[in-house]
Short mmCIF file of C-alpha atoms in Angstrom, two decimals:
data_model
loop_
_atom_site.label_atom_id
_atom_site.label_comp_id
_atom_site.label_asym_id
_atom_site.label_seq_id
_atom_site.Cartn_x
_atom_site.Cartn_y
_atom_site.Cartn_z
CA MET C 1 14.83 -44.94 13.02
CA ARG C 2 14.96 -48.14 11.01
CA ILE C 3 15.74 -46.66 7.62
CA TYR C 4 19.19 -45.45 6.90
CA GLY C 5 21.90 -47.61 8.43
CA SER C 6 22.31 -49.96 5.49
CA LEU C 7 21.68 -47.17 3.01
CA ILE C 8 24.77 -45.06 3.61
CA ASN C 9 26.79 -47.33 5.92
CA ASN C 10 29.34 -45.30 7.88
CA LYS C 11 28.92 -41.99 5.99
CA LYS C 12 28.69 -39.79 9.07
CA ARG C 13 29.07 -36.35 7.47
CA ILE C 14 26.94 -35.63 4.36
CA HIS C 15 26.87 -32.49 2.21
CA LEU C 16 23.87 -31.66 0.00
CA MET C 17 24.20 -29.34 -3.01
CA GLY C 18 20.92 -27.62 -3.89
CA ILE C 19 19.68 -28.38 -0.39
CA GLY C 20 16.81 -25.86 -0.59
CA GLY C 21 14.85 -27.93 -3.09
CA VAL C 22 11.67 -29.66 -1.93
CA SER C 23 13.05 -33.20 -2.14
CA MET C 24 16.59 -32.29 -1.06
CA SER C 25 15.43 -30.43 2.05
CA ALA C 26 13.38 -33.48 3.06
CA ILE C 27 16.39 -35.76 2.56
CA ALA C 28 18.52 -33.40 4.66
CA VAL C 29 16.17 -33.42 7.66
CA MET C 30 15.58 -37.19 7.52
CA LEU C 31 19.33 -37.88 7.45
CA LYS C 32 19.91 -35.46 10.31
CA LYS C 33 17.26 -37.23 12.37
CA ASP C 34 19.11 -40.46 11.66
CA GLY C 35 22.16 -39.01 13.41
CA HIS C 36 24.26 -37.73 10.51
CA ILE C 37 26.02 -34.38 10.41
CA ILE C 38 24.43 -32.46 7.54
CA THR C 39 25.71 -29.42 5.69
CA GLY C 40 24.41 -27.91 2.50
CA SER C 41 24.55 -25.16 -0.06
CA ASP C 42 22.11 -23.39 -2.35
CA SER C 43 22.17 -20.50 -4.78
CA PHE C 44 19.69 -18.31 -2.89
CA LEU C 45 17.95 -17.88 0.46
CA SER C 46 14.49 -19.48 0.52
CA LYS C 47 11.88 -20.52 3.09
CA ASN C 48 13.20 -24.06 2.89
CA VAL C 49 16.73 -22.86 3.63
CA GLU C 50 15.45 -20.86 6.60
CA LYS C 51 13.62 -23.95 7.94
CA LEU C 52 16.75 -26.07 7.53
CA ARG C 53 18.75 -23.56 9.52
CA GLU C 54 16.07 -23.67 12.22
CA GLU C 55 16.61 -27.45 12.29
CA GLY C 56 20.27 -26.79 13.09
CA ILE C 57 21.58 -27.56 9.60
CA ASN C 58 24.39 -25.35 8.37
CA VAL C 59 23.41 -24.05 4.90
CA ASN C 60 25.70 -21.79 2.91
CA ILE C 61 24.42 -19.49 0.17
CA GLY C 62 26.99 -20.04 -2.53
CA ALA C 63 29.95 -22.40 -2.53
CA ASN C 64 31.67 -23.62 0.62
CA LEU C 65 34.58 -25.86 -0.35
CA ASP C 66 35.46 -26.53 3.28
CA ASP C 67 32.13 -28.37 3.80
CA VAL C 68 32.79 -30.37 0.63
CA GLU C 69 36.25 -31.38 1.82
CA LYS C 70 35.00 -32.54 5.22
CA ALA C 71 32.06 -34.56 3.84
CA ASP C 72 32.04 -38.37 3.66
CA LEU C 73 29.33 -38.30 1.01
CA ILE C 74 28.02 -35.67 -1.44
CA ILE C 75 24.39 -35.65 -2.64
CA TYR C 76 23.53 -33.19 -5.40
CA THR C 77 20.44 -32.34 -7.43
CA ASN C 78 20.55 -32.34 -11.24
CA ALA C 79 19.73 -28.63 -11.12
CA VAL C 80 23.37 -28.12 -10.06
CA PRO C 81 25.47 -27.49 -13.20
CA GLU C 82 28.53 -29.63 -13.87
CA LYS C 83 30.75 -26.54 -13.65
CA ASP C 84 29.47 -25.68 -10.17
CA PRO C 85 32.52 -24.89 -7.95
CA GLU C 86 31.51 -27.37 -5.22
CA LEU C 87 30.72 -30.20 -7.61
CA SER C 88 33.91 -29.64 -9.61
CA TYR C 89 35.98 -29.57 -6.42
CA ALA C 90 34.31 -32.72 -5.07
CA ARG C 91 35.15 -34.60 -8.27
CA SER C 92 38.73 -33.30 -8.28
CA ILE C 93 39.46 -34.62 -4.77
CA GLY C 94 37.71 -37.96 -5.35
CA LYS C 95 34.73 -37.56 -3.06
CA GLU C 96 31.93 -40.14 -3.16
CA ILE C 97 29.11 -38.41 -5.04
CA ILE C 98 25.52 -39.44 -5.74
CA GLU C 99 22.77 -37.58 -7.63
CA ARG C 100 19.48 -37.04 -5.80
CA SER C 101 17.36 -39.36 -7.99
CA ASP C 102 19.98 -42.13 -7.65
CA PHE C 103 19.87 -41.68 -3.88
CA MET C 104 16.06 -41.80 -3.90
CA GLY C 105 16.20 -44.93 -6.06
CA ILE C 106 18.24 -46.66 -3.35
CA PHE C 107 15.88 -45.21 -0.74
CA THR C 108 12.79 -46.71 -2.40
CA LYS C 109 14.32 -50.21 -2.24
CA ILE C 110 14.23 -50.13 1.56
CA PHE C 111 10.45 -50.39 1.71
CA ASP C 112 8.38 -53.52 1.07
CA GLU C 113 5.66 -51.39 -0.51
CA CYS C 114 6.68 -48.30 -2.49
CA ILE C 115 3.57 -46.51 -3.79
CA SER C 116 4.71 -44.14 -6.51
CA ILE C 117 2.48 -41.35 -7.87
CA CYS C 118 3.43 -40.05 -11.32
CA GLY C 119 1.88 -38.05 -14.16
CA THR C 120 2.36 -34.74 -15.89
CA HIS C 121 -0.24 -33.01 -13.70
CA GLY C 122 -1.69 -33.57 -10.23
CA LYS C 123 1.17 -35.52 -8.63
CA THR C 124 1.42 -33.42 -5.49
CA THR C 125 -2.31 -33.37 -4.79
CA THR C 126 -2.74 -37.10 -5.39
CA THR C 127 0.33 -38.03 -3.35
CA SER C 128 -1.05 -35.88 -0.53
CA MET C 129 -4.53 -37.44 -0.74
CA THR C 130 -3.13 -40.98 -0.87
CA SER C 131 -0.84 -40.26 2.08
CA LEU C 132 -3.72 -39.02 4.24
CA CYS C 133 -5.75 -42.14 3.40
CA PHE C 134 -2.80 -44.31 4.56
CA ILE C 135 -2.34 -42.26 7.73
CA GLU C 136 -6.04 -42.43 8.53
CA GLY C 137 -5.95 -46.17 7.83
CA LYS C 138 -3.17 -46.49 10.45
CA LYS C 139 -0.59 -47.76 7.96
CA ASP C 140 2.02 -45.35 9.43
CA PRO C 141 3.57 -44.54 6.03
CA SER C 142 6.75 -42.69 5.19
CA ILE C 143 5.91 -39.88 2.77
CA GLN C 144 7.69 -37.66 0.27
CA VAL C 145 5.51 -35.07 -1.45
CA GLY C 146 6.45 -32.18 -3.74
CA ALA C 147 5.05 -29.38 -1.57
CA TYR C 148 4.33 -28.45 2.03
CA LEU C 149 1.35 -30.44 3.31
CA LYS C 150 -0.09 -28.79 6.40
CA ASN C 151 -1.67 -32.03 7.64
CA ILE C 152 1.84 -33.37 8.34
CA ASN C 153 3.39 -29.90 8.82
CA SER C 154 6.05 -30.74 6.25
CA ASN C 155 6.72 -32.12 2.78
CA PHE C 156 7.81 -35.47 4.23
CA ARG C 157 7.00 -37.90 7.00
CA VAL C 158 9.10 -40.68 8.50
CA GLY C 159 6.95 -43.66 9.46
CA ASN C 160 7.84 -47.01 10.99
CA SER C 161 6.12 -49.33 8.54
CA GLU C 162 6.87 -50.99 5.21
CA TYR C 163 4.87 -48.34 3.29
CA LEU C 164 6.37 -45.44 1.33
CA VAL C 165 4.10 -43.02 -0.58
CA ILE C 166 6.23 -40.92 -2.90
CA GLU C 167 5.71 -38.30 -5.61
CA SER C 168 7.67 -39.32 -8.70
CA CYS C 169 8.67 -36.80 -11.37
CA GLU C 170 9.37 -37.62 -15.01
CA TYR C 171 11.71 -34.66 -15.63
CA LYS C 172 15.02 -35.92 -17.02
CA ASP C 173 13.67 -39.45 -16.49
CA SER C 174 14.47 -39.16 -12.79
CA PHE C 175 11.64 -41.51 -11.76
CA LEU C 176 13.27 -44.32 -13.72
CA LYS C 177 15.72 -44.60 -10.82
CA PHE C 178 12.87 -45.52 -8.43
CA ASN C 179 11.76 -49.05 -7.53
CA PRO C 180 7.96 -49.00 -7.20
CA ASP C 181 5.62 -51.82 -6.15
CA THR C 182 2.48 -49.83 -6.99
CA VAL C 183 2.27 -46.99 -9.52
CA ALA C 184 -0.45 -44.45 -10.26
CA VAL C 185 -0.22 -42.80 -13.69
CA LEU C 186 -2.49 -39.75 -13.55
CA ASN C 187 -2.00 -38.47 -17.09
CA VAL C 188 0.60 -38.22 -19.83
CA ASP C 189 0.95 -34.85 -21.52
CA LEU C 190 3.76 -33.00 -23.28
CA ASP C 191 5.79 -30.95 -20.80
CA HIS C 192 9.43 -30.33 -19.86
CA VAL C 193 10.01 -29.52 -23.51
CA ASP C 194 13.62 -28.58 -22.75
CA TYR C 195 14.19 -32.32 -22.20
CA PHE C 196 11.46 -34.30 -24.00
CA LYS C 197 11.42 -33.60 -27.73
CA ASP C 198 7.78 -34.60 -28.38
CA ILE C 199 4.82 -36.51 -26.95
CA GLU C 200 6.16 -39.85 -28.18
CA ASP C 201 9.36 -39.23 -26.27
CA ILE C 202 7.53 -38.60 -23.00
CA LYS C 203 5.24 -41.61 -23.57
CA LYS C 204 8.34 -43.81 -23.87
CA SER C 205 9.52 -42.52 -20.50
CA PHE C 206 6.23 -43.34 -18.76
CA LYS C 207 6.14 -46.76 -20.43
CA LYS C 208 9.60 -47.57 -19.03
CA PHE C 209 8.48 -46.50 -15.56
CA MET C 210 5.35 -48.65 -15.73
CA GLN C 211 7.50 -51.60 -16.80
CA LYS C 212 9.46 -51.30 -13.55
CA VAL C 213 6.44 -52.52 -11.56
CA PRO C 214 7.00 -56.26 -10.98
CA LYS C 215 4.56 -59.11 -11.44
CA GLY C 216 2.15 -59.05 -8.52
CA GLY C 217 2.27 -55.26 -8.38
CA LYS C 218 -0.45 -52.86 -9.52
CA ILE C 219 -0.58 -49.97 -11.98
CA PHE C 220 -3.50 -47.58 -11.53
CA VAL C 221 -4.10 -45.50 -14.66
CA ASN C 222 -6.38 -42.73 -15.89
CA GLY C 223 -8.91 -44.57 -18.03
CA ASP C 224 -9.87 -41.33 -19.82
CA ASP C 225 -6.37 -40.31 -20.93
CA GLU C 226 -5.73 -41.00 -24.63
CA ASN C 227 -1.95 -41.10 -24.31
CA ILE C 228 -2.18 -43.67 -21.52
CA LYS C 229 -4.59 -45.74 -23.63
CA ASP C 230 -2.01 -45.66 -26.42
CA ILE C 231 0.74 -46.87 -24.07
CA LEU C 232 -1.45 -49.71 -22.84
CA GLU C 233 -2.48 -50.81 -26.33
CA LYS C 234 1.08 -51.05 -27.60
CA ASN C 235 2.73 -52.71 -24.61
CA ASN C 236 2.33 -55.62 -22.24
CA PHE C 237 2.99 -55.14 -18.53
CA GLU C 238 3.65 -57.76 -15.89
CA ALA C 239 1.74 -55.82 -13.25
CA GLU C 240 -2.05 -55.69 -13.00
CA ILE C 241 -3.62 -52.67 -14.77
CA ILE C 242 -6.51 -50.98 -12.93
CA THR C 243 -8.37 -48.14 -14.66
CA VAL C 244 -9.88 -45.13 -12.88
CA GLY C 245 -11.93 -42.54 -14.74
CA LYS C 246 -15.20 -40.81 -15.42
CA ASN C 247 -16.34 -43.30 -18.04
CA ASP C 248 -18.27 -46.42 -17.02
CA LYS C 249 -15.70 -48.68 -18.68
CA SER C 250 -13.13 -47.82 -15.99
CA PHE C 251 -12.91 -50.35 -13.14
CA TYR C 252 -13.26 -47.46 -10.66
CA ASN C 253 -15.40 -44.56 -11.87
CA TYR C 254 -16.99 -41.47 -10.41
CA LYS C 255 -20.39 -39.88 -11.03
CA ASN C 256 -22.87 -37.29 -9.76
CA ILE C 257 -20.40 -34.47 -9.07
CA LYS C 258 -22.01 -31.75 -7.00
CA TYR C 259 -20.62 -28.36 -5.90
CA SER C 260 -21.99 -26.89 -2.66
CA TYR C 261 -21.44 -23.92 -0.36
CA GLU C 262 -21.49 -23.30 3.36
CA SER C 263 -21.77 -19.83 4.84
CA ASN C 264 -18.87 -18.75 7.05
CA GLU C 265 -18.80 -16.05 9.70
CA LYS C 266 -17.22 -12.73 8.82
CA ASP C 267 -13.45 -12.74 8.94
CA GLU C 268 -11.15 -10.04 10.32
CA THR C 269 -11.72 -7.86 7.24
CA GLY C 270 -15.49 -7.92 7.72
CA TYR C 271 -16.04 -9.97 4.56
CA ASN C 272 -18.54 -12.84 4.73
CA SER C 273 -17.41 -15.54 2.31
CA ASN C 274 -18.64 -19.01 1.49
CA LYS C 275 -16.85 -22.29 1.99
CA GLU C 276 -16.96 -24.25 -1.23
CA TYR C 277 -16.81 -28.03 -1.30
CA MET C 278 -17.77 -30.85 -3.65
CA GLU C 279 -19.23 -34.34 -3.46
CA PHE C 280 -19.30 -37.30 -5.84
CA ASP C 281 -20.18 -40.98 -5.89
CA LEU C 282 -17.38 -43.52 -6.28
CA TYR C 283 -18.18 -46.77 -8.08
CA GLN C 284 -16.44 -50.08 -8.67
CA LYS C 285 -17.74 -50.90 -12.13
CA ASP C 286 -21.52 -50.48 -11.69
CA LYS C 287 -21.53 -50.96 -7.90
CA LYS C 288 -21.59 -47.80 -5.78
CA ILE C 289 -18.90 -47.83 -3.10
CA ASP C 290 -19.80 -44.62 -1.25
CA LYS C 291 -20.24 -40.87 -1.47
CA ILE C 292 -16.99 -38.92 -1.17
CA ARG C 293 -16.77 -35.32 0.03
CA LEU C 294 -13.81 -33.03 -0.70
CA ASN C 295 -12.75 -29.67 0.68
CA VAL C 296 -11.08 -28.77 -2.63
CA LEU C 297 -12.76 -27.87 -5.91
CA GLY C 298 -12.31 -29.01 -9.51
CA GLU C 299 -13.27 -32.08 -11.48
CA HIS C 300 -9.57 -32.91 -11.74
CA ASN C 301 -9.58 -33.31 -7.95
CA THR C 302 -12.53 -35.70 -8.25
CA PHE C 303 -10.26 -37.91 -10.35
CA ASN C 304 -7.29 -37.39 -7.99
CA ALA C 305 -9.42 -38.44 -5.04
CA SER C 306 -10.85 -41.45 -6.92
CA ILE C 307 -7.44 -42.85 -7.83
CA SER C 308 -6.19 -42.22 -4.27
CA ALA C 309 -9.20 -44.10 -2.92
CA ALA C 310 -8.62 -46.96 -5.39
CA ILE C 311 -5.00 -47.32 -4.24
CA ALA C 312 -6.04 -47.27 -0.58
CA LEU C 313 -8.74 -49.89 -1.17
CA SER C 314 -6.16 -52.18 -2.78
CA TYR C 315 -4.21 -52.04 0.50
CA ASP C 316 -7.32 -53.02 2.50
CA ILE C 317 -7.89 -49.58 3.98
CA ASP C 318 -11.51 -49.22 5.11
CA ILE C 319 -13.68 -46.87 3.04
CA GLU C 320 -14.60 -44.88 6.17
CA ASP C 321 -10.91 -44.17 6.81
CA ILE C 322 -10.48 -43.25 3.14
CA LYS C 323 -13.38 -40.80 3.33
CA LYS C 324 -11.92 -39.22 6.48
CA GLY C 325 -8.48 -38.93 4.90
CA LEU C 326 -9.78 -37.31 1.72
CA LEU C 327 -11.97 -34.89 3.68
CA LYS C 328 -8.97 -33.78 5.75
CA PHE C 329 -7.11 -32.70 2.61
CA GLU C 330 -7.59 -28.95 2.16
CA GLY C 331 -4.90 -28.44 -0.45
CA ALA C 332 -1.13 -28.65 -0.55
CA SER C 333 1.08 -25.60 -0.67
CA ARG C 334 0.60 -23.66 -3.93
CA ARG C 335 -2.28 -25.86 -5.12
CA PHE C 336 -5.43 -23.69 -5.10
CA GLU C 337 -3.99 -22.35 -1.85
CA TYR C 338 -6.05 -19.69 -0.09
CA LYS C 339 -3.72 -16.96 1.19
CA GLY C 340 -6.07 -14.33 2.62
CA LYS C 341 -7.88 -11.22 1.43
CA VAL C 342 -7.15 -7.75 0.09
CA ASN C 343 -9.88 -5.12 -0.33
CA GLY C 344 -12.35 -7.92 0.49
CA ALA C 345 -11.13 -9.96 -2.50
CA ARG C 346 -9.93 -13.50 -1.82
CA VAL C 347 -6.34 -14.24 -2.86
CA PHE C 348 -5.33 -17.73 -4.05
CA ASP C 349 -1.98 -19.06 -5.21
CA ASP C 350 -1.49 -21.96 -7.62
CA TYR C 351 1.56 -23.69 -9.09
CA ALA C 352 -0.14 -24.33 -12.47
CA HIS C 353 2.32 -23.63 -15.30
CA HIS C 354 1.13 -25.88 -18.13
CA PRO C 355 -1.95 -25.10 -20.28
CA THR C 356 -3.71 -28.29 -19.12
CA GLU C 357 -3.20 -27.37 -15.46
CA ILE C 358 -4.32 -23.78 -16.02
CA LYS C 359 -7.45 -24.96 -17.84
CA SER C 360 -8.36 -27.26 -14.93
CA LEU C 361 -7.75 -24.43 -12.48
CA GLY C 362 -9.98 -22.08 -14.50
CA GLN C 363 -12.80 -24.62 -14.57
CA ALA C 364 -12.63 -24.86 -10.79
CA VAL C 365 -12.59 -21.05 -10.46
CA GLU C 366 -15.83 -20.88 -12.46
CA LYS C 367 -17.51 -22.76 -9.59
CA LEU C 368 -16.46 -20.21 -6.97
CA ASP C 369 -18.97 -17.81 -5.47
CA LYS C 370 -17.41 -14.58 -6.72
CA HIS C 371 -17.80 -11.25 -8.52
CA LYS C 372 -14.85 -10.81 -10.93
CA SER C 373 -11.80 -13.04 -11.33
CA PHE C 374 -8.22 -11.84 -11.87
CA ALA C 375 -5.43 -14.14 -13.07
CA VAL C 376 -1.84 -12.97 -12.60
CA PHE C 377 -0.02 -15.34 -14.93
CA GLU C 378 3.73 -15.94 -14.93
CA ILE C 379 5.00 -18.22 -17.70
CA HIS C 380 7.62 -20.59 -16.34
CA THR C 381 10.60 -20.70 -18.73
CA PHE C 382 10.94 -19.35 -22.27
CA THR C 383 10.83 -22.93 -23.54
CA ARG C 384 7.22 -23.26 -22.38
CA ALA C 385 6.43 -19.76 -23.62
CA GLU C 386 7.64 -20.65 -27.10
CA ARG C 387 6.06 -24.12 -27.20
CA PHE C 388 2.67 -23.35 -25.67
CA GLU C 389 1.99 -19.67 -26.43
CA ASP C 390 -0.90 -20.62 -28.74
CA GLN C 391 -2.55 -22.63 -25.96
CA PHE C 392 -2.35 -20.19 -23.08
CA GLY C 393 -5.23 -18.03 -24.35
CA LYS C 394 -7.69 -20.91 -24.34
CA ALA C 395 -6.37 -22.14 -21.00
CA LEU C 396 -6.98 -18.75 -19.36
CA SER C 397 -10.39 -18.16 -20.91
CA SER C 398 -12.29 -18.78 -17.66
CA PHE C 399 -10.78 -15.68 -16.02
CA ASP C 400 -12.38 -12.26 -16.47
CA ASN C 401 -9.09 -10.35 -16.26
CA ILE C 402 -5.62 -11.57 -17.20
CA ILE C 403 -2.42 -9.88 -16.05
CA ILE C 404 0.78 -11.15 -17.67
CA ALA C 405 3.74 -11.05 -15.30
CA PRO C 406 7.39 -11.03 -16.44
CA ILE C 407 8.35 -14.42 -17.88
CA TYR C 408 10.39 -16.53 -15.45
CA ARG C 409 13.66 -18.00 -16.69
CA ALA C 410 14.28 -21.02 -14.46
CA ARG C 411 17.27 -22.21 -16.42
CA LYS C 412 19.19 -21.35 -19.57
CA ASP C 413 17.12 -23.33 -22.02
CA GLY C 414 18.18 -21.88 -25.37
CA ALA C 415 14.64 -20.89 -26.34
CA ARG C 416 13.67 -17.65 -28.07
CA GLU C 417 12.83 -14.91 -25.56
CA VAL C 418 9.10 -14.55 -26.14
CA THR C 419 7.75 -11.16 -25.00
CA GLN C 420 4.76 -10.34 -22.81
CA GLU C 421 3.26 -8.42 -25.74
CA GLU C 422 3.37 -11.58 -27.87
CA ILE C 423 1.59 -13.56 -25.18
CA LYS C 424 -1.03 -10.82 -24.89
CA GLU C 425 -1.67 -10.92 -28.63
CA LYS C 426 -2.01 -14.71 -28.59
CA ILE C 427 -4.61 -14.49 -25.81
CA LEU C 428 -6.54 -11.81 -27.69
CA GLU C 429 -6.51 -13.96 -30.83
CA TYR C 430 -8.55 -16.45 -28.88
CA ASP C 431 -10.87 -13.84 -27.31
CA LYS C 432 -10.52 -10.28 -28.59
CA ASN C 433 -12.84 -8.94 -25.86
CA LYS C 434 -10.75 -10.32 -23.02
CA ASN C 435 -9.19 -7.76 -20.65
CA VAL C 436 -5.46 -8.53 -20.95
CA ILE C 437 -2.68 -6.29 -19.66
CA TYR C 438 0.94 -6.71 -18.64
CA PHE C 439 3.44 -4.92 -16.43
CA GLU C 440 7.23 -4.87 -16.28
CA ASN C 441 7.48 -5.72 -12.58
CA TYR C 442 5.50 -7.07 -9.65
CA GLU C 443 5.30 -3.77 -7.79
CA GLU C 444 3.27 -2.34 -10.67
CA ILE C 445 1.01 -5.40 -10.67
CA LYS C 446 0.45 -5.08 -6.94
CA GLU C 447 -0.45 -1.39 -7.21
CA TYR C 448 -2.87 -2.10 -10.06
CA LEU C 449 -4.67 -4.79 -8.09
CA LEU C 450 -4.85 -2.66 -4.95
CA LYS C 451 -6.60 0.04 -6.98
CA THR C 452 -8.85 -2.32 -8.94
CA VAL C 453 -10.15 -5.28 -6.93
CA THR C 454 -13.16 -5.00 -4.64
CA SER C 455 -15.07 -7.16 -2.19
CA GLY C 456 -16.27 -10.40 -3.75
CA ASP C 457 -13.52 -10.59 -6.39
CA VAL C 458 -10.98 -13.40 -6.52
CA ILE C 459 -7.28 -13.09 -7.42
CA PHE C 460 -5.18 -16.05 -8.56
CA THR C 461 -1.40 -15.86 -8.80
CA ILE C 462 -0.49 -18.61 -11.27
CA GLY C 463 2.93 -20.04 -12.10
CA ALA C 464 5.90 -21.97 -10.77
CA GLY C 465 8.30 -19.08 -10.16
CA ASN C 466 8.27 -15.67 -8.46
CA VAL C 467 4.54 -14.95 -8.81
CA THR C 468 3.80 -16.69 -5.50
CA LYS C 469 5.48 -13.78 -3.69
CA LEU C 470 2.80 -11.41 -5.05
CA ALA C 471 0.04 -13.32 -3.24
CA ASP C 472 1.87 -12.87 0.07
CA ALA C 473 2.55 -9.19 -0.67
CA LEU C 474 -1.13 -8.49 -1.37
CA VAL C 475 -2.29 -10.16 1.83
CA LYS C 476 0.40 -8.30 3.77
CA GLU C 477 -0.97 -4.99 2.45
CA GLU C 478 -4.37 -5.89 3.93
CA LYS C 479 -2.83 -6.78 7.28
CA ASN C 480 -0.92 -3.51 7.33
CA LYS C 481 -4.16 -1.57 6.76
CA THR C 482 -5.80 -3.47 9.62
CA ILE C 483 -2.91 -2.65 11.98
CA LYS C 484 -3.08 1.05 11.06
#
């Protein structure tokens, strides 16, 4: 491969701390394919860790100081605390150490064209859509995306061209280490409230990232987003600004959104479901470019597809290839992901953990051909619970039934430990007739759903933590019944 020789010179043996993370696991496999000896550690066993072990990478659960001592280079994620035994030991013996975002910053410099997708919501989907457009357009891109993308059978791809399409996260300003030539800013909303103190703080971060795009580069922005409009009004950028949105004032805009259904044959459970899809017309100003069809639902995905198409068009990718690429996208892992059925009810899993994301998900669910909808909602961190508890009720209003799972503590964030009862009361303040319940553990939730849902219902497990395991457990119950 052409990529890594100048990046890490003669660092033959590399140890990764927090190797099970989405980005870190991709780095590990790419470096191994480049001929380096890779070891790693993580705090718990995950699917990513299992896949790394299948790739022949030695991953330890917990600290392994011997691997640290043997390493020529240490890469660690900022999720690793400073007092971590491996990190402390590496510093004490003078090992060369680099944080993941710093490493990725160096990595992005290698490519002539780094296309960086950022925004509070929709990064993974838009990075995936853009990547498929570039693949279909035979640009042979390298790719880093924040979830498993089944079209490439991974969360990364190593190409042999000058193009890199990369998902870029604002948390702890990590994307400020990147070196983009083209940027897409999908939206700017208040999130990561354990790091950003208010909306002005997060706007400053996005402004700095946009300012990294050099003269001659392009910044694609959401022309409907008020916070982005505010950033643009107050600041001058060297790069060209290109707007994408629903309103006619945007340079690229979309119209005539249509939801449709196709009948499918009965599946193994005997349930005959419909295949939902959507179509819209993409315009450049007032000139229609073409009709776009998507195999994912939601007006937010209409925007995601439009901005992906706009980026691809700017790199001279033919509209027919763009249409093919967008049509091939059927969702990334944990983004409106269909998992299977239980009692004839379809089970979906979604990573949404911010009120804006949950609201968009609910609007898409309203378009589904269904009987009743069930949302199993796990709040991700007490910081979000405390900051957004008033907004969750409105965000979940599209669901018929809401089940509040135990709140997930991803990190020690110092926030007040909001209770499930408090969240229930906040939801009922918004709609007192809403069916809202909560359980102390996931086994109780599973048993409730097994007794309650029927054919034609839909279940959504929603959140960034443990709730995804429930979707798999429900589908497994159905498979077990079939085997018996």
